[in-house]
């Protein structure tokens, strides 16, 4: 017997419901048809096709774990499995869906007014409007509490000034959730494209996440009515809760990149002949494949466990940190090791592992660096916040 999927090693699919498997298979088919044949070209060109947004909306993955307002209202596990299949295509694709649903849409769904929800969420769920999430700044990534972007009251309005950096979808977004310091602490604001004083630019010459649009947001005395403020967001805890939503998708997504890399390496090893036999028949190659398959299956089990905790409403932030730290780290190691099995062919875009490895270098850093997640876990174990 030969396994067709490395996750068959521990029969991960047997732990899923029929509905969860159907959702996973539907997203997998979409990726096979609409992403896999073209993603190498997008990566090389450094672009993300905006026309995919309504297709992803029709697929139902934009804000799919949210209830109401045109959102599918699926389980956390179903959302995670969708992220796994999306990132098996490319981290840029999963990043688009994560930022749209778990950052931009979730911030409105969780902290917005009813008017804000009605105005934006149905259009965003359909992929008709694209969102971004403006938290990170040029000088403040891991330390958002000290952000420099300011929002000052001026009569009935707010005036925002500052710069946000490394913003996925930033230069193509129709609406930005922007976080700013106020006299009463950190607050969130919805800034539509076209607002006077609000501009963006695309960050070029990236070596990672090339099939994703990354931008800088510039706010030069942007005047907004109080109705643009997210009324439920009253502290730094609001944007951090949004980040935890996005990190959850990464836990599954990283496993998808690792699975695709391993599948590619196994297929290649079975067809690449050296010394009169396929390199899959050599002990050194089998040791690599076996070790990677064990790491992949452990990552998938961790993701599924955390998904069940999230669906039960009992997941804790440090548990999300465990998942993000472990699964991205393991996925990056798997993608790199798979490249070695491919030899020289592995440096081309004909094969996915090095593309995944390049992308995962960014995933290792964004939504909390590996160092920050390590310290979150350390604090849970010792009670001491070493980063403060």
mmCIF file of C-alpha atoms in Angstrom:
data_model
loop_
_atom_site.group_PDB
_atom_site.id
_atom_site.type_symbol
_atom_site.label_atom_id
_atom_site.label_comp_id
_atom_site.label_asym_id
_atom_site.label_seq_id
_atom_site.Cartn_x
_atom_site.Cartn_y
_atom_site.Cartn_z
ATOM 1 C CA UNK A 1 0.000 0.000 0.000
ATOM 2 C CA UNK A 2 1.243 3.487 -0.914
ATOM 3 C CA UNK A 3 -0.315 6.532 0.719
ATOM 4 C CA UNK A 4 -1.530 9.209 -1.687
ATOM 5 C CA UNK A 5 -1.511 11.948 0.969
ATOM 6 C CA UNK A 6 1.088 12.287 3.758
ATOM 7 C CA UNK A 7 -1.775 13.065 6.189
ATOM 8 C CA UNK A 8 -3.126 9.559 5.581
ATOM 9 C CA UNK A 9 -0.254 8.346 7.762
ATOM 10 C CA UNK A 10 -2.396 8.935 10.873
ATOM 11 C CA UNK A 11 -5.783 9.060 9.090
ATOM 12 C CA UNK A 12 -6.354 12.723 9.943
ATOM 13 C CA UNK A 13 -9.415 12.798 7.657
ATOM 14 C CA UNK A 14 -11.039 10.161 9.855
ATOM 15 C CA UNK A 15 -11.210 12.727 12.660
ATOM 16 C CA UNK A 16 -13.341 15.107 10.576
ATOM 17 C CA UNK A 17 -17.081 15.279 10.060
ATOM 18 C CA UNK A 18 -18.610 14.746 6.629
ATOM 19 C CA UNK A 19 -19.332 18.489 6.363
ATOM 20 C CA UNK A 20 -15.746 19.401 7.272
ATOM 21 C CA UNK A 21 -14.372 17.009 4.646
ATOM 22 C CA UNK A 22 -16.756 18.391 2.015
ATOM 23 C CA UNK A 23 -15.678 21.976 2.715
ATOM 24 C CA UNK A 24 -12.014 20.968 2.554
ATOM 25 C CA UNK A 25 -12.532 19.128 -0.741
ATOM 26 C CA UNK A 26 -14.433 22.068 -2.254
ATOM 27 C CA UNK A 27 -11.634 24.508 -1.433
ATOM 28 C CA UNK A 28 -9.038 21.996 -2.632
ATOM 29 C CA UNK A 29 -10.753 21.775 -6.028
ATOM 30 C CA UNK A 30 -10.878 25.563 -6.300
ATOM 31 C CA UNK A 31 -7.151 25.798 -5.588
ATOM 32 C CA UNK A 32 -6.403 23.054 -8.120
ATOM 33 C CA UNK A 33 -8.439 24.770 -10.838
ATOM 34 C CA UNK A 34 -7.921 28.487 -10.197
ATOM 35 C CA UNK A 35 -4.625 28.827 -8.349
ATOM 36 C CA UNK A 36 -2.146 26.023 -8.871
ATOM 37 C CA UNK A 37 -1.793 26.421 -12.667
ATOM 38 C CA UNK A 38 -1.040 30.158 -12.371
ATOM 39 C CA UNK A 39 0.543 30.805 -8.974
ATOM 40 C CA UNK A 40 4.144 30.473 -10.198
ATOM 41 C CA UNK A 41 3.465 33.278 -12.695
ATOM 42 C CA UNK A 42 1.888 35.457 -9.998
ATOM 43 C CA UNK A 43 4.845 34.801 -7.711
ATOM 44 C CA UNK A 44 7.371 35.661 -10.415
ATOM 45 C CA UNK A 45 5.455 38.799 -11.433
ATOM 46 C CA UNK A 46 4.953 39.871 -7.818
ATOM 47 C CA UNK A 47 1.205 40.289 -8.105
ATOM 48 C CA UNK A 48 -2.110 39.017 -6.762
ATOM 49 C CA UNK A 49 -5.066 38.916 -9.177
ATOM 50 C CA UNK A 50 -7.764 41.084 -7.653
ATOM 51 C CA UNK A 51 -10.335 39.350 -9.836
ATOM 52 C CA UNK A 52 -10.001 36.322 -7.557
ATOM 53 C CA UNK A 53 -11.745 38.235 -4.745
ATOM 54 C CA UNK A 54 -15.328 37.739 -6.002
ATOM 55 C CA UNK A 55 -14.517 34.128 -6.823
ATOM 56 C CA UNK A 56 -13.363 33.598 -3.247
ATOM 57 C CA UNK A 57 -16.556 35.328 -2.128
ATOM 58 C CA UNK A 58 -18.651 32.948 -4.219
ATOM 59 C CA UNK A 59 -16.668 30.050 -2.758
ATOM 60 C CA UNK A 60 -17.777 31.293 0.680
ATOM 61 C CA UNK A 61 -14.381 31.545 2.382
ATOM 62 C CA UNK A 62 -14.320 35.301 3.065
ATOM 63 C CA UNK A 63 -15.290 35.719 6.717
ATOM 64 C CA UNK A 64 -16.622 32.161 6.582
ATOM 65 C CA UNK A 65 -16.382 31.644 10.358
ATOM 66 C CA UNK A 66 -18.477 34.754 11.104
ATOM 67 C CA UNK A 67 -22.258 34.737 11.527
ATOM 68 C CA UNK A 68 -24.686 36.898 9.579
ATOM 69 C CA UNK A 69 -24.164 39.705 7.059
ATOM 70 C CA UNK A 70 -23.657 37.301 4.179
ATOM 71 C CA UNK A 71 -21.032 35.208 6.011
ATOM 72 C CA UNK A 72 -21.190 31.419 5.980
ATOM 73 C CA UNK A 73 -21.057 30.924 9.762
ATOM 74 C CA UNK A 74 -18.984 27.737 9.607
ATOM 75 C CA UNK A 75 -17.060 26.134 12.452
ATOM 76 C CA UNK A 76 -13.523 27.145 13.335
ATOM 77 C CA UNK A 77 -12.262 23.746 12.182
ATOM 78 C CA UNK A 78 -13.938 24.159 8.781
ATOM 79 C CA UNK A 79 -12.334 27.587 8.435
ATOM 80 C CA UNK A 80 -8.978 26.114 9.413
ATOM 81 C CA UNK A 81 -9.279 23.349 6.830
ATOM 82 C CA UNK A 82 -10.064 25.958 4.177
ATOM 83 C CA UNK A 83 -6.919 27.842 5.208
ATOM 84 C CA UNK A 84 -4.927 24.599 4.935
ATOM 85 C CA UNK A 85 -6.035 24.107 1.343
ATOM 86 C CA UNK A 86 -5.571 27.775 0.421
ATOM 87 C CA UNK A 87 -1.999 27.838 1.731
ATOM 88 C CA UNK A 88 -1.274 24.548 -0.007
ATOM 89 C CA UNK A 89 -1.741 26.717 -3.081
ATOM 90 C CA UNK A 90 0.256 29.672 -1.777
ATOM 91 C CA UNK A 91 0.675 31.600 1.468
ATOM 92 C CA UNK A 92 -0.295 34.769 -0.400
ATOM 93 C CA UNK A 93 -3.726 33.356 -1.176
ATOM 94 C CA UNK A 94 -4.332 32.316 2.432
ATOM 95 C CA UNK A 95 -3.011 35.696 3.607
ATOM 96 C CA UNK A 96 -5.561 37.489 1.435
ATOM 97 C CA UNK A 97 -8.397 35.421 2.896
ATOM 98 C CA UNK A 98 -7.074 35.731 6.472
ATOM 99 C CA UNK A 99 -6.677 39.506 6.309
ATOM 100 C CA UNK A 100 -10.051 39.947 4.643
ATOM 101 C CA UNK A 101 -11.972 37.704 7.041
ATOM 102 C CA UNK A 102 -10.057 37.427 10.308
ATOM 103 C CA UNK A 103 -8.664 40.960 10.515
ATOM 104 C CA UNK A 104 -10.641 43.467 8.441
ATOM 105 C CA UNK A 105 -14.060 41.793 8.590
ATOM 106 C CA UNK A 106 -13.647 40.434 12.123
ATOM 107 C CA UNK A 107 -12.710 43.886 13.458
ATOM 108 C CA UNK A 108 -15.962 45.290 12.047
ATOM 109 C CA UNK A 109 -18.039 42.243 13.044
ATOM 110 C CA UNK A 110 -16.708 42.236 16.614
ATOM 111 C CA UNK A 111 -16.286 45.946 17.364
ATOM 112 C CA UNK A 112 -18.260 47.863 14.738
ATOM 113 C CA UNK A 113 -21.637 49.566 14.895
ATOM 114 C CA UNK A 114 -24.652 47.976 13.254
ATOM 115 C CA UNK A 115 -24.450 50.608 10.510
ATOM 116 C CA UNK A 116 -20.792 49.756 9.850
ATOM 117 C CA UNK A 117 -21.574 46.051 9.717
ATOM 118 C CA UNK A 118 -24.462 46.528 7.313
ATOM 119 C CA UNK A 119 -22.425 48.818 5.079
ATOM 120 C CA UNK A 120 -19.280 46.739 4.751
ATOM 121 C CA UNK A 121 -19.627 43.085 5.762
ATOM 122 C CA UNK A 122 -21.966 41.821 3.005
ATOM 123 C CA UNK A 123 -19.809 43.445 0.321
ATOM 124 C CA UNK A 124 -16.612 42.091 1.880
ATOM 125 C CA UNK A 125 -18.058 38.579 2.217
ATOM 126 C CA UNK A 126 -18.912 38.681 -1.483
ATOM 127 C CA UNK A 127 -15.440 39.901 -2.422
ATOM 128 C CA UNK A 128 -16.912 43.110 -3.822
ATOM 129 C CA UNK A 129 -14.955 45.221 -1.317
ATOM 130 C CA UNK A 130 -11.431 44.436 -0.105
ATOM 131 C CA UNK A 131 -10.257 45.279 3.396
ATOM 132 C CA UNK A 132 -6.941 45.674 5.185
ATOM 133 C CA UNK A 133 -5.815 46.004 8.800
ATOM 134 C CA UNK A 134 -3.537 48.896 9.715
ATOM 135 C CA UNK A 135 -1.732 48.087 12.977
ATOM 136 C CA UNK A 136 1.995 47.587 12.263
ATOM 137 C CA UNK A 137 4.145 50.696 11.829
ATOM 138 C CA UNK A 138 7.667 51.215 10.432
ATOM 139 C CA UNK A 139 9.110 51.413 13.959
ATOM 140 C CA UNK A 140 6.537 49.404 15.899
ATOM 141 C CA UNK A 141 5.726 45.816 14.989
ATOM 142 C CA UNK A 142 5.975 43.620 18.077
ATOM 143 C CA UNK A 143 5.264 46.616 20.345
ATOM 144 C CA UNK A 144 1.989 48.081 19.043
ATOM 145 C CA UNK A 145 1.192 49.706 22.399
ATOM 146 C CA UNK A 146 3.704 52.442 21.508
ATOM 147 C CA UNK A 147 2.388 53.136 18.006
ATOM 148 C CA UNK A 148 2.845 56.697 16.792
ATOM 149 C CA UNK A 149 -0.307 57.055 14.717
ATOM 150 C CA UNK A 150 -2.541 59.570 16.483
ATOM 151 C CA UNK A 151 -6.256 60.341 16.360
ATOM 152 C CA UNK A 152 -7.222 63.714 17.822
ATOM 153 C CA UNK A 153 -10.749 65.001 18.404
ATOM 154 C CA UNK A 154 -11.657 68.159 16.505
ATOM 155 C CA UNK A 155 -15.254 69.058 17.225
ATOM 156 C CA UNK A 156 -17.409 66.140 16.112
ATOM 157 C CA UNK A 157 -14.605 64.712 13.957
ATOM 158 C CA UNK A 158 -11.356 62.827 14.404
ATOM 159 C CA UNK A 159 -8.095 63.757 12.666
ATOM 160 C CA UNK A 160 -5.675 60.858 12.047
ATOM 161 C CA UNK A 161 -1.956 61.226 11.331
ATOM 162 C CA UNK A 162 0.596 58.447 10.983
ATOM 163 C CA UNK A 163 2.029 55.661 8.846
ATOM 164 C CA UNK A 164 1.300 51.944 8.759
ATOM 165 C CA UNK A 165 3.710 49.432 7.205
ATOM 166 C CA UNK A 166 3.689 45.840 5.883
ATOM 167 C CA UNK A 167 -0.072 45.913 5.380
ATOM 168 C CA UNK A 168 -1.407 42.978 3.347
ATOM 169 C CA UNK A 169 -3.925 44.204 0.742
ATOM 170 C CA UNK A 170 -2.974 47.747 1.787
ATOM 171 C CA UNK A 171 -2.676 49.324 -1.640
ATOM 172 C CA UNK A 172 -5.731 47.581 -3.139
ATOM 173 C CA UNK A 173 -8.103 47.816 -0.169
ATOM 174 C CA UNK A 174 -11.402 49.669 -0.372
ATOM 175 C CA UNK A 175 -11.599 49.997 3.421
ATOM 176 C CA UNK A 176 -8.850 50.032 6.058
ATOM 177 C CA UNK A 177 -9.243 49.325 9.756
ATOM 178 C CA UNK A 178 -6.668 51.725 11.219
ATOM 179 C CA UNK A 179 -5.576 51.685 14.856
ATOM 180 C CA UNK A 180 -4.450 54.901 16.502
ATOM 181 C CA UNK A 181 -3.526 56.402 19.863
ATOM 182 C CA UNK A 182 -6.093 58.745 21.410
ATOM 183 C CA UNK A 183 -6.303 60.530 24.752
ATOM 184 C CA UNK A 184 -8.356 57.579 25.984
ATOM 185 C CA UNK A 185 -6.136 54.812 24.636
ATOM 186 C CA UNK A 186 -5.963 52.889 21.375
ATOM 187 C CA UNK A 187 -9.047 53.053 19.164
ATOM 188 C CA UNK A 188 -9.985 51.668 15.753
ATOM 189 C CA UNK A 189 -11.263 53.647 12.763
ATOM 190 C CA UNK A 190 -12.653 52.687 9.360
ATOM 191 C CA UNK A 191 -10.923 54.667 6.614
ATOM 192 C CA UNK A 192 -12.414 54.281 3.113
ATOM 193 C CA UNK A 193 -10.185 54.573 0.056
ATOM 194 C CA UNK A 194 -10.452 58.038 -1.409
ATOM 195 C CA UNK A 195 -10.686 59.821 1.927
ATOM 196 C CA UNK A 196 -8.677 63.075 1.634
ATOM 197 C CA UNK A 197 -5.203 62.693 3.153
ATOM 198 C CA UNK A 198 -5.285 58.878 2.956
ATOM 199 C CA UNK A 199 -2.845 57.359 0.461
ATOM 200 C CA UNK A 200 -1.089 54.034 0.005
ATOM 201 C CA UNK A 201 1.788 52.556 -1.933
ATOM 202 C CA UNK A 202 2.739 49.015 -2.874
ATOM 203 C CA UNK A 203 5.955 47.613 -1.406
ATOM 204 C CA UNK A 204 8.036 46.141 -4.237
ATOM 205 C CA UNK A 205 11.177 43.982 -4.553
ATOM 206 C CA UNK A 206 10.015 41.373 -2.055
ATOM 207 C CA UNK A 207 11.675 37.953 -1.870
ATOM 208 C CA UNK A 208 8.718 36.442 -0.001
ATOM 209 C CA UNK A 209 4.915 36.507 -0.303
ATOM 210 C CA UNK A 210 5.318 37.731 -3.851
ATOM 211 C CA UNK A 211 1.849 36.516 -4.845
ATOM 212 C CA UNK A 212 0.406 38.938 -2.299
ATOM 213 C CA UNK A 213 0.025 42.713 -2.264
ATOM 214 C CA UNK A 214 1.838 44.378 0.636
ATOM 215 C CA UNK A 215 1.457 48.090 1.178
ATOM 216 C CA UNK A 216 2.214 51.164 3.233
ATOM 217 C CA UNK A 217 -0.652 53.366 4.477
ATOM 218 C CA UNK A 218 -0.053 57.109 4.900
ATOM 219 C CA UNK A 219 -2.503 59.202 6.920
ATOM 220 C CA UNK A 220 -1.880 62.930 6.587
ATOM 221 C CA UNK A 221 -4.440 64.722 8.737
ATOM 222 C CA UNK A 222 -7.226 62.414 7.625
ATOM 223 C CA UNK A 223 -10.536 63.815 8.877
ATOM 224 C CA UNK A 224 -13.208 61.282 9.818
ATOM 225 C CA UNK A 225 -16.627 61.601 11.435
ATOM 226 C CA UNK A 226 -17.161 59.888 14.785
ATOM 227 C CA UNK A 227 -19.305 57.343 12.921
ATOM 228 C CA UNK A 228 -16.035 55.983 11.441
ATOM 229 C CA UNK A 229 -14.821 54.910 14.888
ATOM 230 C CA UNK A 230 -15.316 51.272 15.934
ATOM 231 C CA UNK A 231 -17.438 51.868 19.043
ATOM 232 C CA UNK A 232 -16.699 48.515 20.666
ATOM 233 C CA UNK A 233 -12.896 48.845 20.468
ATOM 234 C CA UNK A 234 -11.665 50.524 23.624
ATOM 235 C CA UNK A 235 -8.115 49.263 24.193
ATOM 236 C CA UNK A 236 -5.142 47.451 22.681
ATOM 237 C CA UNK A 237 -6.975 44.227 23.455
ATOM 238 C CA UNK A 238 -9.245 44.847 20.462
ATOM 239 C CA UNK A 239 -6.598 44.650 17.708
ATOM 240 C CA UNK A 240 -4.810 41.858 19.583
ATOM 241 C CA UNK A 241 -8.000 39.787 19.585
ATOM 242 C CA UNK A 242 -8.174 40.268 15.814
ATOM 243 C CA UNK A 243 -4.592 39.047 15.492
ATOM 244 C CA UNK A 244 -5.489 35.882 17.388
ATOM 245 C CA UNK A 245 -8.222 35.213 14.815
ATOM 246 C CA UNK A 246 -5.683 35.504 12.003
ATOM 247 C CA UNK A 247 -3.070 33.441 13.840
ATOM 248 C CA UNK A 248 -5.561 30.599 14.130
ATOM 249 C CA UNK A 249 -5.832 30.384 10.349
ATOM 250 C CA UNK A 250 -2.048 30.342 10.059
ATOM 251 C CA UNK A 251 -1.854 27.248 12.291
ATOM 252 C CA UNK A 252 -3.782 25.267 9.678
ATOM 253 C CA UNK A 253 -2.377 27.155 6.711
ATOM 254 C CA UNK A 254 1.243 26.353 7.526
ATOM 255 C CA UNK A 255 0.351 22.660 7.574
ATOM 256 C CA UNK A 256 -1.049 23.100 4.071
ATOM 257 C CA UNK A 257 2.208 24.556 2.754
ATOM 258 C CA UNK A 258 4.110 21.701 4.405
ATOM 259 C CA UNK A 259 1.778 19.053 2.969
ATOM 260 C CA UNK A 260 2.086 20.450 -0.547
ATOM 261 C CA UNK A 261 5.879 20.548 -0.238
ATOM 262 C CA UNK A 262 6.008 16.958 0.991
ATOM 263 C CA UNK A 263 3.638 15.689 -1.677
ATOM 264 C CA UNK A 264 5.816 17.349 -4.315
ATOM 265 C CA UNK A 265 8.995 15.818 -2.879
ATOM 266 C CA UNK A 266 7.485 12.316 -2.681
ATOM 267 C CA UNK A 267 6.225 12.484 -6.266
ATOM 268 C CA UNK A 268 9.605 13.712 -7.474
ATOM 269 C CA UNK A 269 11.530 11.089 -5.481
ATOM 270 C CA UNK A 270 9.441 8.306 -7.014
ATOM 271 C CA UNK A 271 10.179 9.425 -10.573
ATOM 272 C CA UNK A 272 13.762 10.721 -10.313
ATOM 273 C CA UNK A 273 16.097 7.824 -11.156
ATOM 274 C CA UNK A 274 19.720 7.724 -10.027
ATOM 275 C CA UNK A 275 22.012 4.689 -9.874
ATOM 276 C CA UNK A 276 19.345 2.679 -11.737
ATOM 277 C CA UNK A 277 16.526 3.173 -9.220
ATOM 278 C CA UNK A 278 14.238 5.974 -7.998
ATOM 279 C CA UNK A 279 15.787 8.077 -5.248
ATOM 280 C CA UNK A 280 12.697 7.249 -3.136
ATOM 281 C CA UNK A 281 14.207 3.786 -2.723
ATOM 282 C CA UNK A 282 17.310 5.113 -0.931
ATOM 283 C CA UNK A 283 17.437 5.017 2.848
ATOM 284 C CA UNK A 284 18.620 8.630 3.212
ATOM 285 C CA UNK A 285 15.678 9.893 1.162
ATOM 286 C CA UNK A 286 13.197 7.736 3.064
ATOM 287 C CA UNK A 287 14.548 9.010 6.379
ATOM 288 C CA UNK A 288 13.922 12.591 5.249
ATOM 289 C CA UNK A 289 10.417 11.767 4.058
ATOM 290 C CA UNK A 290 9.511 9.813 7.182
ATOM 291 C CA UNK A 291 10.736 12.524 9.560
ATOM 292 C CA UNK A 292 8.868 15.204 7.627
ATOM 293 C CA UNK A 293 5.678 13.142 7.509
ATOM 294 C CA UNK A 294 5.768 12.663 11.281
ATOM 295 C CA UNK A 295 6.261 16.417 11.833
ATOM 296 C CA UNK A 296 3.448 17.221 9.397
ATOM 297 C CA UNK A 297 0.986 14.851 11.024
ATOM 298 C CA UNK A 298 1.835 16.161 14.503
ATOM 299 C CA UNK A 299 1.221 19.703 13.241
ATOM 300 C CA UNK A 300 -2.119 18.696 11.727
ATOM 301 C CA UNK A 301 -3.219 17.026 14.962
ATOM 302 C CA UNK A 302 -2.237 20.144 16.933
ATOM 303 C CA UNK A 303 -4.198 22.341 14.524
ATOM 304 C CA UNK A 304 -7.264 20.115 14.778
ATOM 305 C CA UNK A 305 -7.068 20.038 18.587
ATOM 306 C CA UNK A 306 -6.870 23.827 18.746
ATOM 307 C CA UNK A 307 -9.764 24.059 16.290
ATOM 308 C CA UNK A 308 -11.922 21.887 18.524
ATOM 309 C CA UNK A 309 -10.983 24.076 21.510
ATOM 310 C CA UNK A 310 -11.931 27.194 19.536
ATOM 311 C CA UNK A 311 -15.276 25.711 18.534
ATOM 312 C CA UNK A 312 -15.888 24.877 22.208
ATOM 313 C CA UNK A 313 -15.116 28.495 23.136
ATOM 314 C CA UNK A 314 -12.280 27.506 25.446
ATOM 315 C CA UNK A 315 -9.131 28.300 23.461
ATOM 316 C CA UNK A 316 -6.602 30.598 25.157
ATOM 317 C CA UNK A 317 -4.158 33.056 23.522
ATOM 318 C CA UNK A 318 -1.060 31.148 24.664
ATOM 319 C CA UNK A 319 -2.446 28.006 23.023
ATOM 320 C CA UNK A 320 -2.746 29.885 19.731
ATOM 321 C CA UNK A 321 0.893 30.926 20.208
ATOM 322 C CA UNK A 322 1.893 27.266 20.654
ATOM 323 C CA UNK A 323 0.177 26.388 17.388
ATOM 324 C CA UNK A 324 1.544 29.303 15.398
ATOM 325 C CA UNK A 325 5.108 28.862 16.688
ATOM 326 C CA UNK A 326 5.233 25.100 16.195
ATOM 327 C CA UNK A 327 3.422 24.727 12.905
ATOM 328 C CA UNK A 328 5.158 27.541 11.043
ATOM 329 C CA UNK A 329 8.548 26.452 12.318
ATOM 330 C CA UNK A 330 7.878 22.837 11.312
ATOM 331 C CA UNK A 331 6.463 23.846 7.924
ATOM 332 C CA UNK A 332 9.491 25.980 7.127
ATOM 333 C CA UNK A 333 11.813 23.087 8.000
ATOM 334 C CA UNK A 334 9.783 20.699 5.849
ATOM 335 C CA UNK A 335 9.745 23.031 2.837
ATOM 336 C CA UNK A 336 13.513 23.501 3.032
ATOM 337 C CA UNK A 337 14.169 19.766 3.403
ATOM 338 C CA UNK A 338 11.877 18.971 0.489
ATOM 339 C CA UNK A 339 13.918 21.322 -1.675
ATOM 340 C CA UNK A 340 17.016 19.218 -0.991
ATOM 341 C CA UNK A 341 15.247 16.129 -2.348
ATOM 342 C CA UNK A 342 14.468 18.021 -5.550
ATOM 343 C CA UNK A 343 18.125 18.912 -6.052
ATOM 344 C CA UNK A 344 18.792 21.611 -8.632
ATOM 345 C CA UNK A 345 15.224 21.402 -9.924
ATOM 346 C CA UNK A 346 14.089 22.619 -6.533
ATOM 347 C CA UNK A 347 15.274 26.176 -7.138
ATOM 348 C CA UNK A 348 12.848 26.649 -10.017
ATOM 349 C CA UNK A 349 9.218 27.746 -9.858
ATOM 350 C CA UNK A 350 8.248 24.498 -11.578
ATOM 351 C CA UNK A 351 8.193 22.992 -8.084
ATOM 352 C CA UNK A 352 6.553 24.488 -4.995
ATOM 353 C CA UNK A 353 8.788 23.787 -1.939
ATOM 354 C CA UNK A 354 11.213 26.717 -2.250
ATOM 355 C CA UNK A 355 8.325 29.067 -3.040
ATOM 356 C CA UNK A 356 6.614 27.815 0.117
ATOM 357 C CA UNK A 357 9.850 28.184 2.101
ATOM 358 C CA UNK A 358 10.282 31.777 0.916
ATOM 359 C CA UNK A 359 6.684 32.554 1.862
ATOM 360 C CA UNK A 360 6.983 30.896 5.249
ATOM 361 C CA UNK A 361 9.876 33.188 6.124
ATOM 362 C CA UNK A 362 7.267 35.961 6.184
ATOM 363 C CA UNK A 363 4.678 33.833 7.967
ATOM 364 C CA UNK A 364 7.279 33.124 10.653
ATOM 365 C CA UNK A 365 7.464 36.878 11.261
ATOM 366 C CA UNK A 366 3.980 38.284 10.748
ATOM 367 C CA UNK A 367 1.061 37.974 13.185
ATOM 368 C CA UNK A 368 3.642 37.808 15.964
ATOM 369 C CA UNK A 369 7.268 36.828 15.456
ATOM 370 C CA UNK A 370 8.524 33.446 16.634
ATOM 371 C CA UNK A 371 10.365 35.292 19.419
ATOM 372 C CA UNK A 372 7.174 36.963 20.681
ATOM 373 C CA UNK A 373 5.215 33.699 20.633
ATOM 374 C CA UNK A 374 8.062 32.037 22.514
ATOM 375 C CA UNK A 375 7.783 34.717 25.195
ATOM 376 C CA UNK A 376 3.979 34.376 25.339
ATOM 377 C CA UNK A 377 4.464 30.676 26.057
ATOM 378 C CA UNK A 378 7.222 31.508 28.542
ATOM 379 C CA UNK A 379 4.898 33.866 30.393
ATOM 380 C CA UNK A 380 2.204 31.174 30.564
ATOM 381 C CA UNK A 381 4.736 28.782 32.078
ATOM 382 C CA UNK A 382 6.436 31.165 34.543
ATOM 383 C CA UNK A 383 4.083 34.065 35.147
ATOM 384 C CA UNK A 384 6.778 36.540 34.060
ATOM 385 C CA UNK A 385 6.266 38.791 31.006
ATOM 386 C CA UNK A 386 9.828 38.929 29.670
ATOM 387 C CA UNK A 387 8.985 41.386 26.880
ATOM 388 C CA UNK A 388 7.728 44.096 29.219
#
